[in-house]
mmCIF file of C-alpha atoms in Angstrom:
data_model
loop_
_atom_site.group_PDB
_atom_site.id
_atom_site.type_symbol
_atom_site.label_atom_id
_atom_site.label_comp_id
_atom_site.label_asym_id
_atom_site.label_seq_id
_atom_site.Cartn_x
_atom_site.Cartn_y
_atom_site.Cartn_z
ATOM 1 C CA UNK A 1218 -149.092 50.031 -136.451
ATOM 2 C CA UNK A 1219 -150.346 53.159 -138.130
ATOM 3 C CA UNK A 1220 -147.936 55.770 -139.488
ATOM 4 C CA UNK A 1221 -149.193 59.268 -140.292
ATOM 5 C CA UNK A 1222 -147.067 61.786 -142.160
ATOM 6 C CA UNK A 1223 -148.035 65.153 -140.785
ATOM 7 C CA UNK A 1224 -146.773 67.133 -143.781
ATOM 8 C CA UNK A 1225 -148.772 65.079 -146.278
ATOM 9 C CA UNK A 1226 -151.897 64.985 -144.112
ATOM 10 C CA UNK A 1227 -151.812 68.680 -143.234
ATOM 11 C CA UNK A 1228 -151.363 69.570 -146.892
ATOM 12 C CA UNK A 1229 -154.387 67.458 -147.810
ATOM 13 C CA UNK A 1230 -156.761 69.384 -145.536
ATOM 14 C CA UNK A 1231 -159.126 71.710 -147.379
ATOM 15 C CA UNK A 1232 -161.174 73.378 -144.630
ATOM 16 C CA UNK A 1233 -159.653 75.923 -142.273
ATOM 17 C CA UNK A 1234 -160.089 75.731 -138.497
ATOM 18 C CA UNK A 1235 -161.276 72.158 -138.794
ATOM 19 C CA UNK A 1236 -158.899 70.076 -136.643
ATOM 20 C CA UNK A 1237 -158.640 66.442 -137.623
ATOM 21 C CA UNK A 1238 -157.574 63.798 -135.123
ATOM 22 C CA UNK A 1239 -154.663 61.751 -136.462
ATOM 23 C CA UNK A 1240 -153.688 59.860 -133.322
ATOM 24 C CA UNK A 1241 -154.562 59.014 -129.761
ATOM 25 C CA UNK A 1242 -151.772 59.104 -127.165
ATOM 26 C CA UNK A 1243 -152.908 58.148 -123.694
ATOM 27 C CA UNK A 1244 -155.649 60.659 -122.793
ATOM 28 C CA UNK A 1245 -154.666 63.147 -125.478
ATOM 29 C CA UNK A 1246 -155.583 63.576 -129.125
ATOM 30 C CA UNK A 1247 -153.101 64.705 -131.736
ATOM 31 C CA UNK A 1248 -154.790 66.899 -134.334
ATOM 32 C CA UNK A 1249 -153.801 68.660 -137.546
ATOM 33 C CA UNK A 1250 -155.378 71.842 -138.865
ATOM 34 C CA UNK A 1251 -154.999 74.458 -141.528
ATOM 35 C CA UNK A 1252 -155.786 77.922 -140.261
ATOM 36 C CA UNK A 1253 -156.401 81.367 -141.733
ATOM 37 C CA UNK A 1254 -157.395 84.654 -140.111
ATOM 38 C CA UNK A 1255 -158.574 84.228 -136.511
ATOM 39 C CA UNK A 1256 -160.547 81.611 -134.614
ATOM 40 C CA UNK A 1257 -162.297 83.213 -131.610
ATOM 41 C CA UNK A 1258 -161.490 84.239 -128.054
ATOM 42 C CA UNK A 1259 -162.075 81.304 -125.748
ATOM 43 C CA UNK A 1260 -160.447 79.236 -123.040
ATOM 44 C CA UNK A 1261 -160.210 75.704 -121.756
ATOM 45 C CA UNK A 1262 -160.768 75.909 -118.020
ATOM 46 C CA UNK A 1263 -159.057 72.681 -117.011
ATOM 47 C CA UNK A 1264 -156.944 71.720 -120.020
ATOM 48 C CA UNK A 1265 -153.630 72.839 -121.461
ATOM 49 C CA UNK A 1266 -153.509 73.078 -125.268
ATOM 50 C CA UNK A 1267 -150.285 72.678 -127.242
ATOM 51 C CA UNK A 1268 -149.631 74.367 -130.594
ATOM 52 C CA UNK A 1269 -146.870 73.228 -132.938
ATOM 53 C CA UNK A 1270 -146.416 75.147 -136.187
ATOM 54 C CA UNK A 1271 -145.761 72.807 -139.098
ATOM 55 C CA UNK A 1272 -145.723 75.513 -141.773
ATOM 56 C CA UNK A 1273 -146.223 79.265 -141.892
ATOM 57 C CA UNK A 1274 -146.712 81.695 -139.040
ATOM 58 C CA UNK A 1275 -149.387 82.336 -136.462
ATOM 59 C CA UNK A 1276 -149.830 84.096 -133.167
ATOM 60 C CA UNK A 1277 -151.643 83.451 -129.931
ATOM 61 C CA UNK A 1278 -153.324 86.589 -128.644
ATOM 62 C CA UNK A 1279 -153.553 86.808 -124.872
ATOM 63 C CA UNK A 1280 -155.327 89.529 -122.924
ATOM 64 C CA UNK A 1281 -152.063 91.317 -122.184
ATOM 65 C CA UNK A 1282 -149.556 89.926 -124.676
ATOM 66 C CA UNK A 1283 -149.039 88.252 -128.032
ATOM 67 C CA UNK A 1284 -146.946 85.155 -128.699
ATOM 68 C CA UNK A 1285 -145.691 84.856 -132.276
ATOM 69 C CA UNK A 1286 -145.076 81.359 -133.590
ATOM 70 C CA UNK A 1287 -143.104 80.429 -136.682
ATOM 71 C CA UNK A 1288 -142.324 77.088 -138.298
ATOM 72 C CA UNK A 1289 -141.050 74.592 -135.748
ATOM 73 C CA UNK A 1290 -142.251 76.585 -132.749
ATOM 74 C CA UNK A 1291 -143.973 74.757 -129.902
ATOM 75 C CA UNK A 1292 -146.115 76.641 -127.409
ATOM 76 C CA UNK A 1293 -148.509 75.608 -124.665
ATOM 77 C CA UNK A 1294 -151.571 77.652 -123.795
ATOM 78 C CA UNK A 1295 -151.984 77.021 -120.082
ATOM 79 C CA UNK A 1296 -155.355 75.847 -118.827
ATOM 80 C CA UNK A 1297 -157.733 78.588 -117.783
ATOM 81 C CA UNK A 1298 -156.090 81.208 -120.009
ATOM 82 C CA UNK A 1299 -158.249 83.202 -122.430
ATOM 83 C CA UNK A 1300 -156.623 83.169 -125.867
ATOM 84 C CA UNK A 1301 -157.327 83.718 -129.541
ATOM 85 C CA UNK A 1302 -155.346 81.826 -132.188
ATOM 86 C CA UNK A 1303 -154.655 83.902 -135.298
ATOM 87 C CA UNK A 1304 -152.948 82.897 -138.546
ATOM 88 C CA UNK A 1305 -150.366 85.378 -139.803
ATOM 89 C CA UNK A 1306 -149.363 83.749 -143.064
ATOM 90 C CA UNK A 1307 -151.934 82.872 -145.722
ATOM 91 C CA UNK A 1308 -151.214 79.213 -145.341
ATOM 92 C CA UNK A 1309 -150.511 78.053 -141.802
ATOM 93 C CA UNK A 1310 -150.541 74.402 -140.775
ATOM 94 C CA UNK A 1311 -150.523 73.365 -137.134
ATOM 95 C CA UNK A 1312 -150.423 70.315 -134.909
ATOM 96 C CA UNK A 1313 -152.424 70.394 -131.694
ATOM 97 C CA UNK A 1314 -152.087 68.258 -128.586
ATOM 98 C CA UNK A 1315 -155.233 68.369 -126.500
ATOM 99 C CA UNK A 1316 -157.020 66.372 -123.837
ATOM 100 C CA UNK A 1317 -159.707 64.186 -125.343
ATOM 101 C CA UNK A 1318 -162.254 66.193 -123.361
ATOM 102 C CA UNK A 1319 -161.172 69.551 -124.820
ATOM 103 C CA UNK A 1320 -163.858 71.467 -126.708
ATOM 104 C CA UNK A 1321 -162.739 73.211 -129.903
ATOM 105 C CA UNK A 1322 -163.650 76.734 -128.841
ATOM 106 C CA UNK A 1323 -164.087 76.068 -125.137
ATOM 107 C CA UNK A 1324 -167.256 77.514 -123.686
ATOM 108 C CA UNK A 1325 -167.822 79.657 -126.781
ATOM 109 C CA UNK A 1326 -169.951 78.434 -129.662
ATOM 110 C CA UNK A 1327 -169.467 80.008 -133.097
ATOM 111 C CA UNK A 1328 -170.092 79.055 -136.704
ATOM 112 C CA UNK A 1329 -166.457 77.952 -136.830
ATOM 113 C CA UNK A 1330 -166.831 75.601 -133.866
ATOM 114 C CA UNK A 1331 -166.257 71.945 -134.704
ATOM 115 C CA UNK A 1332 -167.691 69.110 -132.644
ATOM 116 C CA UNK A 1333 -165.437 66.300 -131.519
ATOM 117 C CA UNK A 1334 -167.328 64.058 -133.918
ATOM 118 C CA UNK A 1335 -166.392 66.319 -136.802
ATOM 119 C CA UNK A 1336 -162.766 66.140 -135.702
ATOM 120 C CA UNK A 1337 -162.907 62.358 -135.393
ATOM 121 C CA UNK A 1338 -164.731 61.501 -138.613
ATOM 122 C CA UNK A 1339 -162.716 63.234 -141.262
ATOM 123 C CA UNK A 1340 -163.531 62.629 -144.862
ATOM 124 C CA UNK A 1341 -159.979 63.420 -145.819
ATOM 125 C CA UNK A 1342 -157.952 61.349 -143.399
ATOM 126 C CA UNK A 1343 -158.407 57.655 -142.862
ATOM 127 C CA UNK A 1344 -158.055 57.089 -139.161
ATOM 128 C CA UNK A 1345 -157.345 53.925 -137.287
ATOM 129 C CA UNK A 1346 -156.224 55.247 -133.928
ATOM 130 C CA UNK B 863 -145.529 82.191 -122.439
ATOM 131 C CA UNK B 864 -142.607 80.049 -123.443
ATOM 132 C CA UNK B 865 -141.881 79.276 -127.088
ATOM 133 C CA UNK B 866 -139.561 76.412 -128.002
ATOM 134 C CA UNK B 867 -138.314 75.881 -131.542
ATOM 135 C CA UNK B 868 -137.956 72.157 -131.940
ATOM 136 C CA UNK B 869 -135.528 72.337 -134.865
ATOM 137 C CA UNK B 870 -133.128 74.632 -133.023
ATOM 138 C CA UNK B 871 -133.398 72.724 -129.751
ATOM 139 C CA UNK B 872 -133.046 69.290 -131.321
ATOM 140 C CA UNK B 873 -130.002 70.466 -133.263
ATOM 141 C CA UNK B 874 -128.411 71.728 -130.054
ATOM 142 C CA UNK B 875 -128.534 68.337 -128.330
ATOM 143 C CA UNK B 876 -125.173 66.607 -128.079
ATOM 144 C CA UNK B 877 -125.920 63.303 -126.350
ATOM 145 C CA UNK B 878 -127.811 60.512 -128.093
ATOM 146 C CA UNK B 879 -130.760 58.720 -126.467
ATOM 147 C CA UNK B 880 -131.015 61.451 -123.853
ATOM 148 C CA UNK B 881 -134.560 62.829 -124.124
ATOM 149 C CA UNK B 882 -134.977 66.368 -122.892
ATOM 150 C CA UNK B 883 -138.335 67.659 -121.702
ATOM 151 C CA UNK B 884 -139.287 70.864 -123.522
ATOM 152 C CA UNK B 885 -142.891 71.216 -122.419
ATOM 153 C CA UNK B 886 -145.644 69.922 -120.183
ATOM 154 C CA UNK B 887 -149.107 69.443 -121.706
ATOM 155 C CA UNK B 888 -151.680 68.213 -119.225
ATOM 156 C CA UNK B 889 -150.315 64.882 -117.916
ATOM 157 C CA UNK B 890 -147.851 64.421 -120.776
ATOM 158 C CA UNK B 891 -144.289 65.549 -121.363
ATOM 159 C CA UNK B 892 -143.029 66.621 -124.757
ATOM 160 C CA UNK B 893 -139.419 65.562 -125.239
ATOM 161 C CA UNK B 894 -136.742 65.959 -127.894
ATOM 162 C CA UNK B 895 -133.931 63.509 -128.557
ATOM 163 C CA UNK B 896 -131.150 62.753 -130.953
ATOM 164 C CA UNK B 897 -130.767 59.059 -131.590
ATOM 165 C CA UNK B 898 -128.220 56.752 -133.197
ATOM 166 C CA UNK B 899 -128.079 52.966 -133.465
ATOM 167 C CA UNK B 900 -130.568 51.225 -131.174
ATOM 168 C CA UNK B 901 -131.938 51.855 -127.699
ATOM 169 C CA UNK B 902 -133.060 48.577 -126.110
ATOM 170 C CA UNK B 903 -136.071 46.262 -126.149
ATOM 171 C CA UNK B 904 -138.556 47.392 -123.531
ATOM 172 C CA UNK B 905 -142.192 48.278 -123.017
ATOM 173 C CA UNK B 906 -144.408 50.625 -121.099
ATOM 174 C CA UNK B 907 -147.139 48.499 -119.579
ATOM 175 C CA UNK B 908 -149.763 51.182 -119.123
ATOM 176 C CA UNK B 909 -148.635 54.060 -121.313
ATOM 177 C CA UNK B 910 -148.727 54.825 -125.024
ATOM 178 C CA UNK B 911 -145.610 56.505 -126.426
ATOM 179 C CA UNK B 912 -145.690 58.751 -129.496
ATOM 180 C CA UNK B 913 -142.762 59.173 -131.884
ATOM 181 C CA UNK B 914 -142.529 62.067 -134.339
ATOM 182 C CA UNK B 915 -139.515 62.176 -136.648
ATOM 183 C CA UNK B 916 -138.149 65.708 -136.970
ATOM 184 C CA UNK B 917 -135.176 64.796 -139.129
ATOM 185 C CA UNK B 918 -133.713 61.611 -140.570
ATOM 186 C CA UNK B 919 -135.060 58.100 -140.443
ATOM 187 C CA UNK B 920 -135.687 55.517 -137.757
ATOM 188 C CA UNK B 921 -137.624 52.340 -137.224
ATOM 189 C CA UNK B 922 -139.585 50.764 -134.419
ATOM 190 C CA UNK B 923 -138.874 47.068 -134.150
ATOM 191 C CA UNK B 924 -141.781 45.001 -132.890
ATOM 192 C CA UNK B 925 -141.696 41.296 -132.133
ATOM 193 C CA UNK B 926 -143.373 40.430 -135.426
ATOM 194 C CA UNK B 927 -142.958 43.533 -137.594
ATOM 195 C CA UNK B 928 -140.970 46.680 -138.257
ATOM 196 C CA UNK B 929 -142.381 50.179 -138.688
ATOM 197 C CA UNK B 930 -140.152 52.533 -140.690
ATOM 198 C CA UNK B 931 -140.432 56.224 -139.923
ATOM 199 C CA UNK B 932 -139.145 59.081 -142.057
ATOM 200 C CA UNK B 933 -139.206 62.842 -141.582
ATOM 201 C CA UNK B 934 -142.667 64.045 -140.635
ATOM 202 C CA UNK B 935 -143.938 60.613 -139.671
ATOM 203 C CA UNK B 936 -145.972 60.222 -136.489
ATOM 204 C CA UNK B 937 -146.400 56.824 -134.864
ATOM 205 C CA UNK B 938 -147.788 55.638 -131.542
ATOM 206 C CA UNK B 939 -146.385 52.611 -129.752
ATOM 207 C CA UNK B 940 -149.412 51.215 -127.955
ATOM 208 C CA UNK B 941 -149.141 50.565 -124.240
ATOM 209 C CA UNK B 942 -148.009 47.101 -123.287
ATOM 210 C CA UNK B 943 -146.200 46.498 -126.590
ATOM 211 C CA UNK B 944 -142.563 45.375 -126.541
ATOM 212 C CA UNK B 945 -140.562 47.556 -128.920
ATOM 213 C CA UNK B 946 -137.040 48.646 -129.771
ATOM 214 C CA UNK B 947 -136.417 52.092 -131.300
ATOM 215 C CA UNK B 948 -133.580 52.080 -133.834
ATOM 216 C CA UNK B 949 -132.063 54.985 -135.764
ATOM 217 C CA UNK B 950 -131.548 54.317 -139.464
ATOM 218 C CA UNK B 951 -129.852 57.533 -140.531
ATOM 219 C CA UNK B 952 -126.692 58.779 -138.851
ATOM 220 C CA UNK B 953 -128.459 61.825 -137.531
ATOM 221 C CA UNK B 954 -132.038 61.274 -136.448
ATOM 222 C CA UNK B 955 -133.976 63.769 -134.344
ATOM 223 C CA UNK B 956 -137.283 62.868 -132.730
ATOM 224 C CA UNK B 957 -140.047 64.343 -130.633
ATOM 225 C CA UNK B 958 -141.686 62.129 -128.035
ATOM 226 C CA UNK B 959 -145.040 62.494 -126.307
ATOM 227 C CA UNK B 960 -145.161 60.446 -123.138
ATOM 228 C CA UNK B 961 -147.074 60.272 -119.880
ATOM 229 C CA UNK B 962 -145.187 61.991 -117.083
ATOM 230 C CA UNK B 963 -144.960 58.625 -115.356
ATOM 231 C CA UNK B 964 -143.272 56.883 -118.311
ATOM 232 C CA UNK B 965 -139.850 55.401 -117.636
ATOM 233 C CA UNK B 966 -137.260 55.856 -120.395
ATOM 234 C CA UNK B 967 -136.625 52.156 -121.008
ATOM 235 C CA UNK B 968 -139.642 50.804 -119.167
ATOM 236 C CA UNK B 969 -138.831 47.956 -116.822
ATOM 237 C CA UNK B 970 -135.381 47.507 -118.368
ATOM 238 C CA UNK B 971 -132.352 49.259 -116.931
ATOM 239 C CA UNK B 972 -129.303 49.772 -119.166
ATOM 240 C CA UNK B 973 -126.341 52.101 -119.320
ATOM 241 C CA UNK B 974 -128.345 54.179 -121.793
ATOM 242 C CA UNK B 975 -131.291 54.567 -119.424
ATOM 243 C CA UNK B 976 -131.984 58.159 -118.381
ATOM 244 C CA UNK B 977 -133.818 59.057 -115.209
ATOM 245 C CA UNK B 978 -136.690 61.503 -115.349
ATOM 246 C CA UNK B 979 -134.485 63.934 -113.461
ATOM 247 C CA UNK B 980 -131.890 63.757 -116.226
ATOM 248 C CA UNK B 981 -134.609 64.458 -118.764
ATOM 249 C CA UNK B 982 -135.943 67.376 -116.728
ATOM 250 C CA UNK B 983 -132.683 69.084 -115.837
ATOM 251 C CA UNK B 984 -130.962 69.532 -119.135
ATOM 252 C CA UNK B 985 -127.800 71.503 -119.326
ATOM 253 C CA UNK B 986 -128.532 72.385 -122.921
ATOM 254 C CA UNK B 987 -132.125 73.547 -122.819
ATOM 255 C CA UNK B 988 -133.446 76.200 -120.499
ATOM 256 C CA UNK B 989 -136.816 74.984 -119.348
ATOM 257 C CA UNK B 990 -139.649 76.861 -117.805
ATOM 258 C CA UNK B 991 -142.563 74.530 -118.317
#
């Protein structure tokens, strides 16, 4: 019977690009993250990835276009599509909806890449999903 | 490359308890709804159902407890759990995350029950998921 307030939890995050799982819904995880600057070009071959902007502005860079996202905007990166998430505002908070199998930066491994364990064992959010 | 603003779309809805699909993410639909008063007791035997309160207040009645949800609150009704969603404030807007197979009022059929087709063919929201 857990209730998570996404505004309070997102605000409490201290590390950027470190998604934290707040809920499990069927075969998907719901995650919150603070972001700044860019992540990295990557893709998820078999999984869609949904972005919902809680606060601030960001953009999704595609190979041939850019999608700008402001507060309240919901956008789905289709599976198999190379993309690079980039924060526009200094402080941007997002919600992600991803398959439980989705890797943070897809097939790419960088110093920013977080393991699923790191997303599931947050020090800052008490989980009981 | 569709972008949906959930505040603008939720505000534009005119009918209560009539979820409208705004996006497809893997095997889940993302839906928006305006709600007032109560829906009906029902359950989804094999599917979790996530509620996110965009505006206003609501509660989920369970057989032995009540979960109150305010703006920004995220709550998952676990599969197989009888529940009754009830709006508290006059104007309550919610986002739902549900399996594509989920029936609006589960095994219960009422005059409020919306078919998946009604949720997928909104007159008010142009979809291209």
